Amino acid sequence: MRSWVAWPKQLIIRSLVKKPIKDNAKKKRKKKETADEDSEVQFSLASMAPTLPESLKMLCQWGEDKFRDGRTISFHIEPEVFGYSRKTFLMGSDVRQLASMRELSGTCIAVYQRYLYEQLIAYKMVDMVAFIDPSLIGASGSGNRTVRAQHIRDRLVTAKPGQMFMLPYNSCDHWMLTIVNPNQGTAYFLDPLKRRLPTGDWMSIVETALGMYNSERKRKGRSSVMWKNLAGIPPQPSNKECGYFIMRYMRDIIEDKDLSLFLVKWERRGSSHYTQADINQMRNEWAKFVVKAYV
């Protein structure tokens, strides 16, 4: 006849048996998800190519093999672009995002800034416009507010007289653009959703950076930053296009070759808008720049 022997509950250890099985299952699922994502990149690049602008089509066709098995291409950005030399890695998912009009990564934005730097050279505007690396100032993965303000300060102290700085900022799930004139203590705010001036972290970071800049230069400057919301910018039609729109804003300001024009065009609400052809032109420029460098 069978019988049960009571055993102290505190001596029963269940987690040691089950946890490894659970962890292994998680690892297998994660590995499968990564493999599926890689496959999606390859499939998407090949299947989307025929419908895309010419240079983007070429990039997707080339990238179908180049990005296979999670491979990347190394992209060097010279110190003149962001004030320091940096290397970034372009992935198949970055190209897929641009090709399918999905939300853009910071790498896509930085690569387009590198392209725009060549336009500044061609237009002899290098002393008029400068860029700040979005990877140093974003809400996620860029450090606390003080660290991000210091990054901005470090770039602003290189300013030429009258030079403006373009700051693409991601608030975790949305791209916005701020243009700072450190000599005037002015910040222009461009939000594709046409919201009012920012509050909280971003406004505090920019104001702290300008205060640091004034201290570094031993300038009295303004006691507070003069913020201007550019409510007349073309608005994004849905919730996915913000990255494309801030890249187009930067492009249009540079293409005008006169830094007084963007304020005249966009200070007040109007009927300005971008067509898909406007966005495609910029997507093709991005792809053409990458094709020229690597293909």
PDB file of C-alpha atoms in Angstrom:
ATOM      1  CA  MET A   1       0.000   0.000   0.000  1.00  0.00           C
ATOM      2  CA  ARG A   2       1.335   3.348  -1.017  1.00  0.00           C
ATOM      3  CA  SER A   3       1.754   6.202   1.443  1.00  0.00           C
ATOM      4  CA  TRP A   4       2.814   9.876   1.286  1.00  0.00           C
ATOM      5  CA  VAL A   5       5.527  11.369   3.442  1.00  0.00           C
ATOM      6  CA  ALA A   6       5.153  15.034   4.363  1.00  0.00           C
ATOM      7  CA  TRP A   7       8.072  17.197   3.201  1.00  0.00           C
ATOM      8  CA  PRO A   8       8.876  20.735   4.383  1.00  0.00           C
ATOM      9  CA  LYS A   9       7.619  23.198   1.791  1.00  0.00           C
ATOM     10  CA  GLN A  10      10.713  25.396   2.083  1.00  0.00           C
ATOM     11  CA  LEU A  11      12.895  22.524   0.871  1.00  0.00           C
ATOM     12  CA  ILE A  12      11.036  22.128  -2.430  1.00  0.00           C
ATOM     13  CA  ILE A  13      12.849  24.010  -5.231  1.00  0.00           C
ATOM     14  CA  ARG A  14      10.767  24.106  -8.402  1.00  0.00           C
ATOM     15  CA  SER A  15      12.445  27.019 -10.254  1.00  0.00           C
ATOM     16  CA  LEU A  16      15.741  25.160 -10.730  1.00  0.00           C
ATOM     17  CA  VAL A  17      14.020  22.589 -12.908  1.00  0.00           C
ATOM     18  CA  LYS A  18      11.680  24.793 -14.927  1.00  0.00           C
ATOM     19  CA  LYS A  19      13.617  28.024 -15.432  1.00  0.00           C
ATOM     20  CA  PRO A  20      16.273  26.709 -17.834  1.00  0.00           C
ATOM     21  CA  ILE A  21      13.564  25.181 -20.011  1.00  0.00           C
ATOM     22  CA  LYS A  22      11.703  28.481 -20.047  1.00  0.00           C
ATOM     23  CA  ASP A  23      14.849  30.514 -20.764  1.00  0.00           C
ATOM     24  CA  ASN A  24      15.826  28.186 -23.602  1.00  0.00           C
ATOM     25  CA  ALA A  25      12.371  28.536 -25.091  1.00  0.00           C
ATOM     26  CA  LYS A  26      12.675  32.308 -24.943  1.00  0.00           C
ATOM     27  CA  LYS A  27      16.070  32.189 -26.629  1.00  0.00           C
ATOM     28  CA  LYS A  28      14.723  29.949 -29.389  1.00  0.00           C
ATOM     29  CA  ARG A  29      11.756  32.266 -29.968  1.00  0.00           C
ATOM     30  CA  LYS A  30      14.040  35.305 -30.068  1.00  0.00           C
ATOM     31  CA  LYS A  31      16.402  33.600 -32.513  1.00  0.00           C
ATOM     32  CA  LYS A  32      13.462  32.643 -34.733  1.00  0.00           C
ATOM     33  CA  GLU A  33      12.086  36.192 -34.644  1.00  0.00           C
ATOM     34  CA  THR A  34      15.499  37.560 -35.651  1.00  0.00           C
ATOM     35  CA  ALA A  35      15.747  35.070 -38.509  1.00  0.00           C
ATOM     36  CA  ASP A  36      12.225  35.949 -39.644  1.00  0.00           C
ATOM     37  CA  GLU A  37      13.127  39.643 -39.601  1.00  0.00           C
ATOM     38  CA  ASP A  38      16.253  38.991 -41.690  1.00  0.00           C
ATOM     39  CA  SER A  39      14.165  37.022 -44.170  1.00  0.00           C
ATOM     40  CA  GLU A  40      11.643  39.847 -44.315  1.00  0.00           C
ATOM     41  CA  VAL A  41      14.422  42.324 -45.140  1.00  0.00           C
ATOM     42  CA  GLN A  42      15.633  40.170 -48.027  1.00  0.00           C
ATOM     43  CA  PHE A  43      12.144  39.497 -49.340  1.00  0.00           C
ATOM     44  CA  SER A  44      11.014  43.089 -48.995  1.00  0.00           C
ATOM     45  CA  LEU A  45      14.039  44.577 -50.736  1.00  0.00           C
ATOM     46  CA  ALA A  46      13.626  42.259 -53.703  1.00  0.00           C
ATOM     47  CA  SER A  47       9.853  42.567 -53.991  1.00  0.00           C
ATOM     48  CA  MET A  48       9.589  46.347 -53.518  1.00  0.00           C
ATOM     49  CA  ALA A  49      12.311  47.359 -55.977  1.00  0.00           C
ATOM     50  CA  PRO A  50      10.226  47.535 -59.220  1.00  0.00           C
ATOM     51  CA  THR A  51       7.838  50.169 -57.831  1.00  0.00           C
ATOM     52  CA  LEU A  52      10.494  52.521 -56.407  1.00  0.00           C
ATOM     53  CA  PRO A  53      12.300  55.629 -57.681  1.00  0.00           C
ATOM     54  CA  GLU A  54      15.324  54.662 -59.796  1.00  0.00           C
ATOM     55  CA  SER A  55      18.166  55.039 -57.293  1.00  0.00           C
ATOM     56  CA  LEU A  56      16.151  53.457 -54.484  1.00  0.00           C
ATOM     57  CA  LYS A  57      15.301  50.572 -56.809  1.00  0.00           C
ATOM     58  CA  MET A  58      18.998  50.066 -57.558  1.00  0.00           C
ATOM     59  CA  LEU A  59      19.872  50.181 -53.861  1.00  0.00           C
ATOM     60  CA  CYS A  60      17.250  47.554 -53.015  1.00  0.00           C
ATOM     61  CA  GLN A  61      18.413  45.250 -55.803  1.00  0.00           C
ATOM     62  CA  TRP A  62      22.019  45.587 -54.686  1.00  0.00           C
ATOM     63  CA  GLY A  63      21.107  45.287 -51.025  1.00  0.00           C
ATOM     64  CA  GLU A  64      19.203  42.022 -51.446  1.00  0.00           C
ATOM     65  CA  ASP A  65      22.542  40.209 -51.434  1.00  0.00           C
ATOM     66  CA  LYS A  66      24.657  42.750 -49.540  1.00  0.00           C
ATOM     67  CA  PHE A  67      22.471  42.703 -46.411  1.00  0.00           C
ATOM     68  CA  ARG A  68      21.907  38.943 -46.441  1.00  0.00           C
ATOM     69  CA  ASP A  69      22.335  37.099 -43.115  1.00  0.00           C
ATOM     70  CA  GLY A  70      22.282  40.314 -41.092  1.00  0.00           C
ATOM     71  CA  ARG A  71      25.314  41.884 -42.793  1.00  0.00           C
ATOM     72  CA  THR A  72      25.774  45.667 -42.668  1.00  0.00           C
ATOM     73  CA  ILE A  73      27.778  48.303 -44.497  1.00  0.00           C
ATOM     74  CA  SER A  74      30.039  50.642 -42.560  1.00  0.00           C
ATOM     75  CA  PHE A  75      29.318  54.322 -43.142  1.00  0.00           C
ATOM     76  CA  HIS A  76      31.958  56.900 -42.154  1.00  0.00           C
ATOM     77  CA  ILE A  77      30.837  60.443 -41.311  1.00  0.00           C
ATOM     78  CA  GLU A  78      33.639  62.996 -41.356  1.00  0.00           C
ATOM     79  CA  PRO A  79      34.240  65.345 -38.403  1.00  0.00           C
ATOM     80  CA  GLU A  80      33.111  68.381 -40.407  1.00  0.00           C
ATOM     81  CA  VAL A  81      29.521  67.084 -40.485  1.00  0.00           C
ATOM     82  CA  PHE A  82      28.799  66.712 -36.744  1.00  0.00           C
ATOM     83  CA  GLY A  83      31.927  68.194 -35.181  1.00  0.00           C
ATOM     84  CA  TYR A  84      33.465  64.793 -34.531  1.00  0.00           C
ATOM     85  CA  SER A  85      34.320  61.730 -36.594  1.00  0.00           C
ATOM     86  CA  ARG A  86      31.905  58.830 -36.297  1.00  0.00           C
ATOM     87  CA  LYS A  87      31.097  55.531 -37.918  1.00  0.00           C
ATOM     88  CA  THR A  88      27.612  54.184 -38.348  1.00  0.00           C
ATOM     89  CA  PHE A  89      26.335  50.922 -39.770  1.00  0.00           C
ATOM     90  CA  LEU A  90      23.624  50.815 -42.400  1.00  0.00           C
ATOM     91  CA  MET A  91      21.404  47.725 -42.182  1.00  0.00           C
ATOM     92  CA  GLY A  92      18.943  46.123 -44.519  1.00  0.00           C
ATOM     93  CA  SER A  93      16.163  47.185 -42.156  1.00  0.00           C
ATOM     94  CA  ASP A  94      17.173  50.855 -42.638  1.00  0.00           C
ATOM     95  CA  VAL A  95      16.809  50.543 -46.407  1.00  0.00           C
ATOM     96  CA  ARG A  96      13.561  48.623 -46.020  1.00  0.00           C
ATOM     97  CA  GLN A  97      12.139  51.378 -43.803  1.00  0.00           C
ATOM     98  CA  LEU A  98      12.918  54.029 -46.405  1.00  0.00           C
ATOM     99  CA  ALA A  99      11.673  51.894 -49.301  1.00  0.00           C
ATOM    100  CA  SER A 100       8.353  51.073 -47.625  1.00  0.00           C
ATOM    101  CA  MET A 101       7.706  54.538 -46.107  1.00  0.00           C
ATOM    102  CA  ARG A 102       7.891  53.160 -42.567  1.00  0.00           C
ATOM    103  CA  GLU A 103       9.166  55.064 -39.543  1.00  0.00           C
ATOM    104  CA  LEU A 104      12.808  56.060 -40.004  1.00  0.00           C
ATOM    105  CA  SER A 105      15.781  55.222 -37.811  1.00  0.00           C
ATOM    106  CA  GLY A 106      18.314  57.750 -36.573  1.00  0.00           C
ATOM    107  CA  THR A 107      20.830  56.180 -38.961  1.00  0.00           C
ATOM    108  CA  CYS A 108      18.656  57.134 -41.943  1.00  0.00           C
ATOM    109  CA  ILE A 109      18.446  60.719 -40.671  1.00  0.00           C
ATOM    110  CA  ALA A 110      22.220  60.932 -40.075  1.00  0.00           C
ATOM    111  CA  VAL A 111      23.001  59.583 -43.551  1.00  0.00           C
ATOM    112  CA  TYR A 112      20.752  62.232 -45.106  1.00  0.00           C
ATOM    113  CA  GLN A 113      22.480  64.932 -43.057  1.00  0.00           C
ATOM    114  CA  ARG A 114      25.765  63.666 -44.518  1.00  0.00           C
ATOM    115  CA  TYR A 115      24.254  64.091 -47.993  1.00  0.00           C
ATOM    116  CA  LEU A 116      23.041  67.593 -47.131  1.00  0.00           C
ATOM    117  CA  TYR A 117      26.539  68.522 -45.990  1.00  0.00           C
ATOM    118  CA  GLU A 118      27.670  68.031 -49.586  1.00  0.00           C
ATOM    119  CA  GLN A 119      24.927  70.430 -50.663  1.00  0.00           C
ATOM    120  CA  LEU A 120      26.214  72.986 -48.154  1.00  0.00           C
ATOM    121  CA  ILE A 121      29.664  72.705 -49.700  1.00  0.00           C
ATOM    122  CA  ALA A 122      28.260  73.102 -53.221  1.00  0.00           C
ATOM    123  CA  TYR A 123      26.206  76.172 -52.207  1.00  0.00           C
ATOM    124  CA  LYS A 124      29.088  77.663 -50.163  1.00  0.00           C
ATOM    125  CA  MET A 125      26.879  77.570 -47.045  1.00  0.00           C
ATOM    126  CA  VAL A 126      29.125  75.611 -44.672  1.00  0.00           C
ATOM    127  CA  ASP A 127      29.591  78.702 -42.479  1.00  0.00           C
ATOM    128  CA  MET A 128      25.821  79.313 -42.450  1.00  0.00           C
ATOM    129  CA  VAL A 129      24.374  75.920 -41.447  1.00  0.00           C
ATOM    130  CA  ALA A 130      25.689  73.077 -39.262  1.00  0.00           C
ATOM    131  CA  PHE A 131      24.262  69.798 -37.996  1.00  0.00           C
ATOM    132  CA  ILE A 132      24.025  68.063 -34.626  1.00  0.00           C
ATOM    133  CA  ASP A 133      24.097  64.268 -34.537  1.00  0.00           C
ATOM    134  CA  PRO A 134      20.616  62.930 -33.618  1.00  0.00           C
ATOM    135  CA  SER A 135      22.182  59.949 -31.818  1.00  0.00           C
ATOM    136  CA  LEU A 136      23.585  62.317 -29.156  1.00  0.00           C
ATOM    137  CA  ILE A 137      20.369  64.097 -28.249  1.00  0.00           C
ATOM    138  CA  GLY A 138      17.452  61.653 -28.588  1.00  0.00           C
ATOM    139  CA  ALA A 139      15.196  60.781 -25.677  1.00  0.00           C
ATOM    140  CA  SER A 140      16.243  57.128 -25.779  1.00  0.00           C
ATOM    141  CA  GLY A 141      19.824  55.918 -25.359  1.00  0.00           C
ATOM    142  CA  SER A 142      21.519  59.331 -25.353  1.00  0.00           C
ATOM    143  CA  GLY A 143      22.028  59.864 -21.625  1.00  0.00           C
ATOM    144  CA  ASN A 144      20.287  62.108 -19.133  1.00  0.00           C
ATOM    145  CA  ARG A 145      19.271  65.710 -19.783  1.00  0.00           C
ATOM    146  CA  THR A 146      22.591  67.163 -18.626  1.00  0.00           C
ATOM    147  CA  VAL A 147      24.606  64.856 -20.877  1.00  0.00           C
ATOM    148  CA  ARG A 148      22.466  65.700 -23.919  1.00  0.00           C
ATOM    149  CA  ALA A 149      22.717  69.421 -23.168  1.00  0.00           C
ATOM    150  CA  GLN A 150      26.496  69.072 -22.978  1.00  0.00           C
ATOM    151  CA  HIS A 151      26.571  67.410 -26.390  1.00  0.00           C
ATOM    152  CA  ILE A 152      24.658  70.345 -27.840  1.00  0.00           C
ATOM    153  CA  ARG A 153      26.927  72.835 -26.054  1.00  0.00           C
ATOM    154  CA  ASP A 154      30.033  71.107 -27.431  1.00  0.00           C
ATOM    155  CA  ARG A 155      28.725  71.585 -30.958  1.00  0.00           C
ATOM    156  CA  LEU A 156      27.481  75.146 -30.482  1.00  0.00           C
ATOM    157  CA  VAL A 157      30.887  76.403 -29.292  1.00  0.00           C
ATOM    158  CA  THR A 158      32.175  75.738 -32.829  1.00  0.00           C
ATOM    159  CA  ALA A 159      29.665  78.226 -34.254  1.00  0.00           C
ATOM    160  CA  LYS A 160      30.671  80.763 -36.882  1.00  0.00           C
ATOM    161  CA  PRO A 161      29.039  84.218 -36.623  1.00  0.00           C
ATOM    162  CA  GLY A 162      25.367  83.908 -37.538  1.00  0.00           C
ATOM    163  CA  GLN A 163      25.553  80.148 -38.093  1.00  0.00           C
ATOM    164  CA  MET A 164      22.420  78.092 -37.411  1.00  0.00           C
ATOM    165  CA  PHE A 165      22.345  74.509 -36.153  1.00  0.00           C
ATOM    166  CA  MET A 166      19.833  71.844 -37.197  1.00  0.00           C
ATOM    167  CA  LEU A 167      18.860  69.438 -34.394  1.00  0.00           C
ATOM    168  CA  PRO A 168      16.701  66.435 -35.404  1.00  0.00           C
ATOM    169  CA  TYR A 169      15.191  65.208 -32.147  1.00  0.00           C
ATOM    170  CA  ASN A 170      13.336  61.958 -31.481  1.00  0.00           C
ATOM    171  CA  SER A 171      11.083  61.920 -28.433  1.00  0.00           C
ATOM    172  CA  CYS A 172      11.015  58.072 -28.443  1.00  0.00           C
ATOM    173  CA  ASP A 173       8.300  57.738 -31.069  1.00  0.00           C
ATOM    174  CA  HIS A 174       8.229  61.019 -33.011  1.00  0.00           C
ATOM    175  CA  TRP A 175      10.753  63.112 -34.972  1.00  0.00           C
ATOM    176  CA  MET A 176      10.860  66.897 -34.629  1.00  0.00           C
ATOM    177  CA  LEU A 177      13.331  69.516 -35.811  1.00  0.00           C
ATOM    178  CA  THR A 178      14.777  72.428 -33.849  1.00  0.00           C
ATOM    179  CA  ILE A 179      16.933  75.096 -35.459  1.00  0.00           C
ATOM    180  CA  VAL A 180      19.139  77.024 -33.051  1.00  0.00           C
ATOM    181  CA  ASN A 181      20.865  80.350 -33.623  1.00  0.00           C
ATOM    182  CA  PRO A 182      23.249  80.479 -30.624  1.00  0.00           C
ATOM    183  CA  ASN A 183      24.414  84.041 -31.253  1.00  0.00           C
ATOM    184  CA  GLN A 184      20.846  85.329 -31.063  1.00  0.00           C
ATOM    185  CA  GLY A 185      19.682  82.883 -28.392  1.00  0.00           C
ATOM    186  CA  THR A 186      16.812  81.802 -30.659  1.00  0.00           C
ATOM    187  CA  ALA A 187      15.300  78.342 -31.186  1.00  0.00           C
ATOM    188  CA  TYR A 188      12.864  77.613 -34.024  1.00  0.00           C
ATOM    189  CA  PHE A 189      10.617  74.601 -33.471  1.00  0.00           C
ATOM    190  CA  LEU A 190       9.296  72.519 -36.390  1.00  0.00           C
ATOM    191  CA  ASP A 191       6.912  69.702 -35.484  1.00  0.00           C
ATOM    192  CA  PRO A 192       5.320  67.839 -38.454  1.00  0.00           C
ATOM    193  CA  LEU A 193       2.220  67.326 -36.308  1.00  0.00           C
ATOM    194  CA  LYS A 194       2.027  71.147 -36.001  1.00  0.00           C
ATOM    195  CA  ARG A 195       1.954  71.049 -32.217  1.00  0.00           C
ATOM    196  CA  ARG A 196       2.768  74.087 -30.162  1.00  0.00           C
ATOM    197  CA  LEU A 197       6.135  74.689 -28.542  1.00  0.00           C
ATOM    198  CA  PRO A 198       7.682  71.736 -26.693  1.00  0.00           C
ATOM    199  CA  THR A 199       7.478  71.425 -22.954  1.00  0.00           C
ATOM    200  CA  GLY A 200       9.441  69.363 -20.471  1.00  0.00           C
ATOM    201  CA  ASP A 201      12.726  67.672 -21.282  1.00  0.00           C
ATOM    202  CA  TRP A 202      13.489  68.965 -24.775  1.00  0.00           C
ATOM    203  CA  MET A 203      12.894  72.626 -24.055  1.00  0.00           C
ATOM    204  CA  SER A 204      14.919  72.313 -20.843  1.00  0.00           C
ATOM    205  CA  ILE A 205      17.802  70.575 -22.663  1.00  0.00           C
ATOM    206  CA  VAL A 206      18.066  73.243 -25.366  1.00  0.00           C
ATOM    207  CA  GLU A 207      17.866  76.085 -22.854  1.00  0.00           C
ATOM    208  CA  THR A 208      20.509  74.462 -20.638  1.00  0.00           C
ATOM    209  CA  ALA A 209      22.782  73.981 -23.654  1.00  0.00           C
ATOM    210  CA  LEU A 210      22.463  77.628 -24.672  1.00  0.00           C
ATOM    211  CA  GLY A 211      23.185  78.687 -21.102  1.00  0.00           C
ATOM    212  CA  MET A 212      26.333  76.539 -21.151  1.00  0.00           C
ATOM    213  CA  TYR A 213      27.276  78.038 -24.516  1.00  0.00           C
ATOM    214  CA  ASN A 214      26.944  81.597 -23.218  1.00  0.00           C
ATOM    215  CA  SER A 215      29.042  80.704 -20.186  1.00  0.00           C
ATOM    216  CA  GLU A 216      31.704  79.056 -22.370  1.00  0.00           C
ATOM    217  CA  ARG A 217      31.896  82.090 -24.622  1.00  0.00           C
ATOM    218  CA  LYS A 218      31.628  84.465 -21.658  1.00  0.00           C
ATOM    219  CA  ARG A 219      28.610  86.041 -23.292  1.00  0.00           C
ATOM    220  CA  LYS A 220      25.777  87.588 -21.366  1.00  0.00           C
ATOM    221  CA  GLY A 221      23.249  86.613 -23.985  1.00  0.00           C
ATOM    222  CA  ARG A 222      19.522  86.484 -23.308  1.00  0.00           C
ATOM    223  CA  SER A 223      18.269  85.591 -19.867  1.00  0.00           C
ATOM    224  CA  SER A 224      15.934  83.098 -21.575  1.00  0.00           C
ATOM    225  CA  VAL A 225      15.788  81.432 -24.983  1.00  0.00           C
ATOM    226  CA  MET A 226      13.456  83.003 -27.534  1.00  0.00           C
ATOM    227  CA  TRP A 227      11.373  80.116 -28.881  1.00  0.00           C
ATOM    228  CA  LYS A 228       9.440  80.427 -32.135  1.00  0.00           C
ATOM    229  CA  ASN A 229       6.947  77.783 -33.230  1.00  0.00           C
ATOM    230  CA  LEU A 230       6.822  77.556 -37.032  1.00  0.00           C
ATOM    231  CA  ALA A 231       3.154  76.689 -37.395  1.00  0.00           C
ATOM    232  CA  GLY A 232       3.116  77.064 -41.187  1.00  0.00           C
ATOM    233  CA  ILE A 233       5.280  74.054 -42.031  1.00  0.00           C
ATOM    234  CA  PRO A 234       3.764  71.301 -44.213  1.00  0.00           C
ATOM    235  CA  PRO A 235       2.100  68.833 -41.789  1.00  0.00           C
ATOM    236  CA  GLN A 236       2.490  65.067 -41.966  1.00  0.00           C
ATOM    237  CA  PRO A 237      -0.735  63.376 -43.137  1.00  0.00           C
ATOM    238  CA  SER A 238      -0.628  60.453 -40.672  1.00  0.00           C
ATOM    239  CA  ASN A 239       1.555  59.208 -37.823  1.00  0.00           C
ATOM    240  CA  LYS A 240       4.360  57.542 -39.837  1.00  0.00           C
ATOM    241  CA  GLU A 241       5.962  60.300 -41.921  1.00  0.00           C
ATOM    242  CA  CYS A 242       7.646  62.511 -39.313  1.00  0.00           C
ATOM    243  CA  GLY A 243      11.206  61.420 -40.188  1.00  0.00           C
ATOM    244  CA  TYR A 244      10.687  62.102 -43.888  1.00  0.00           C
ATOM    245  CA  PHE A 245       9.181  65.506 -43.168  1.00  0.00           C
ATOM    246  CA  ILE A 246      11.986  66.776 -40.943  1.00  0.00           C
ATOM    247  CA  MET A 247      14.520  65.652 -43.560  1.00  0.00           C
ATOM    248  CA  ARG A 248      12.550  67.582 -46.170  1.00  0.00           C
ATOM    249  CA  TYR A 249      12.432  70.671 -43.931  1.00  0.00           C
ATOM    250  CA  MET A 250      16.228  70.617 -43.653  1.00  0.00           C
ATOM    251  CA  ARG A 251      16.542  70.142 -47.401  1.00  0.00           C
ATOM    252  CA  ASP A 252      14.194  73.025 -48.250  1.00  0.00           C
ATOM    253  CA  ILE A 253      15.927  75.466 -45.905  1.00  0.00           C
ATOM    254  CA  ILE A 254      19.287  74.683 -47.512  1.00  0.00           C
ATOM    255  CA  GLU A 255      17.898  74.722 -51.067  1.00  0.00           C
ATOM    256  CA  ASP A 256      16.548  78.256 -50.512  1.00  0.00           C
ATOM    257  CA  LYS A 257      20.166  79.406 -49.925  1.00  0.00           C
ATOM    258  CA  ASP A 258      18.779  82.273 -47.828  1.00  0.00           C
ATOM    259  CA  LEU A 259      18.235  81.574 -44.130  1.00  0.00           C
ATOM    260  CA  SER A 260      15.662  84.326 -43.778  1.00  0.00           C
ATOM    261  CA  LEU A 261      13.203  82.599 -46.109  1.00  0.00           C
ATOM    262  CA  PHE A 262      12.137  79.649 -43.969  1.00  0.00           C
ATOM    263  CA  LEU A 263      10.854  82.014 -41.297  1.00  0.00           C
ATOM    264  CA  VAL A 264       8.923  84.058 -43.877  1.00  0.00           C
ATOM    265  CA  LYS A 265       7.365  80.909 -45.383  1.00  0.00           C
ATOM    266  CA  TRP A 266       6.526  78.987 -42.227  1.00  0.00           C
ATOM    267  CA  GLU A 267       6.087  81.396 -39.323  1.00  0.00           C
ATOM    268  CA  ARG A 268       2.323  81.571 -39.712  1.00  0.00           C
ATOM    269  CA  ARG A 269      -0.276  78.946 -40.452  1.00  0.00           C
ATOM    270  CA  GLY A 270      -0.995  78.430 -44.127  1.00  0.00           C
ATOM    271  CA  SER A 271      -1.765  75.806 -46.726  1.00  0.00           C
ATOM    272  CA  SER A 272       1.767  74.503 -47.361  1.00  0.00           C
ATOM    273  CA  HIS A 273       1.968  70.769 -47.930  1.00  0.00           C
ATOM    274  CA  TYR A 274       4.256  68.105 -49.365  1.00  0.00           C
ATOM    275  CA  THR A 275       3.101  65.674 -52.023  1.00  0.00           C
ATOM    276  CA  GLN A 276       4.316  62.095 -52.213  1.00  0.00           C
ATOM    277  CA  ALA A 277       6.425  63.234 -55.189  1.00  0.00           C
ATOM    278  CA  ASP A 278       8.191  65.724 -52.882  1.00  0.00           C
ATOM    279  CA  ILE A 279       8.993  62.966 -50.409  1.00  0.00           C
ATOM    280  CA  ASN A 280      10.027  60.555 -53.188  1.00  0.00           C
ATOM    281  CA  GLN A 281      12.500  63.119 -54.501  1.00  0.00           C
ATOM    282  CA  MET A 282      14.205  63.180 -51.121  1.00  0.00           C
ATOM    283  CA  ARG A 283      14.101  59.374 -50.734  1.00  0.00           C
ATOM    284  CA  ASN A 284      15.781  59.073 -54.111  1.00  0.00           C
ATOM    285  CA  GLU A 285      18.483  61.560 -53.089  1.00  0.00           C
ATOM    286  CA  TRP A 286      19.194  59.471 -49.996  1.00  0.00           C
ATOM    287  CA  ALA A 287      19.461  56.288 -52.032  1.00  0.00           C
ATOM    288  CA  LYS A 288      21.535  57.912 -54.793  1.00  0.00           C
ATOM    289  CA  PHE A 289      24.030  59.120 -52.190  1.00  0.00           C
ATOM    290  CA  VAL A 290      24.375  55.616 -50.704  1.00  0.00           C
ATOM    291  CA  VAL A 291      24.591  54.019 -54.179  1.00  0.00           C
ATOM    292  CA  LYS A 292      27.314  56.470 -55.178  1.00  0.00           C
ATOM    293  CA  ALA A 293      29.313  55.628 -52.058  1.00  0.00           C
ATOM    294  CA  TYR A 294      28.972  51.835 -52.118  1.00  0.00           C
ATOM    295  CA  VAL A 295      27.586  50.366 -55.319  1.00  0.00           C
TER     296      VAL A 295
END
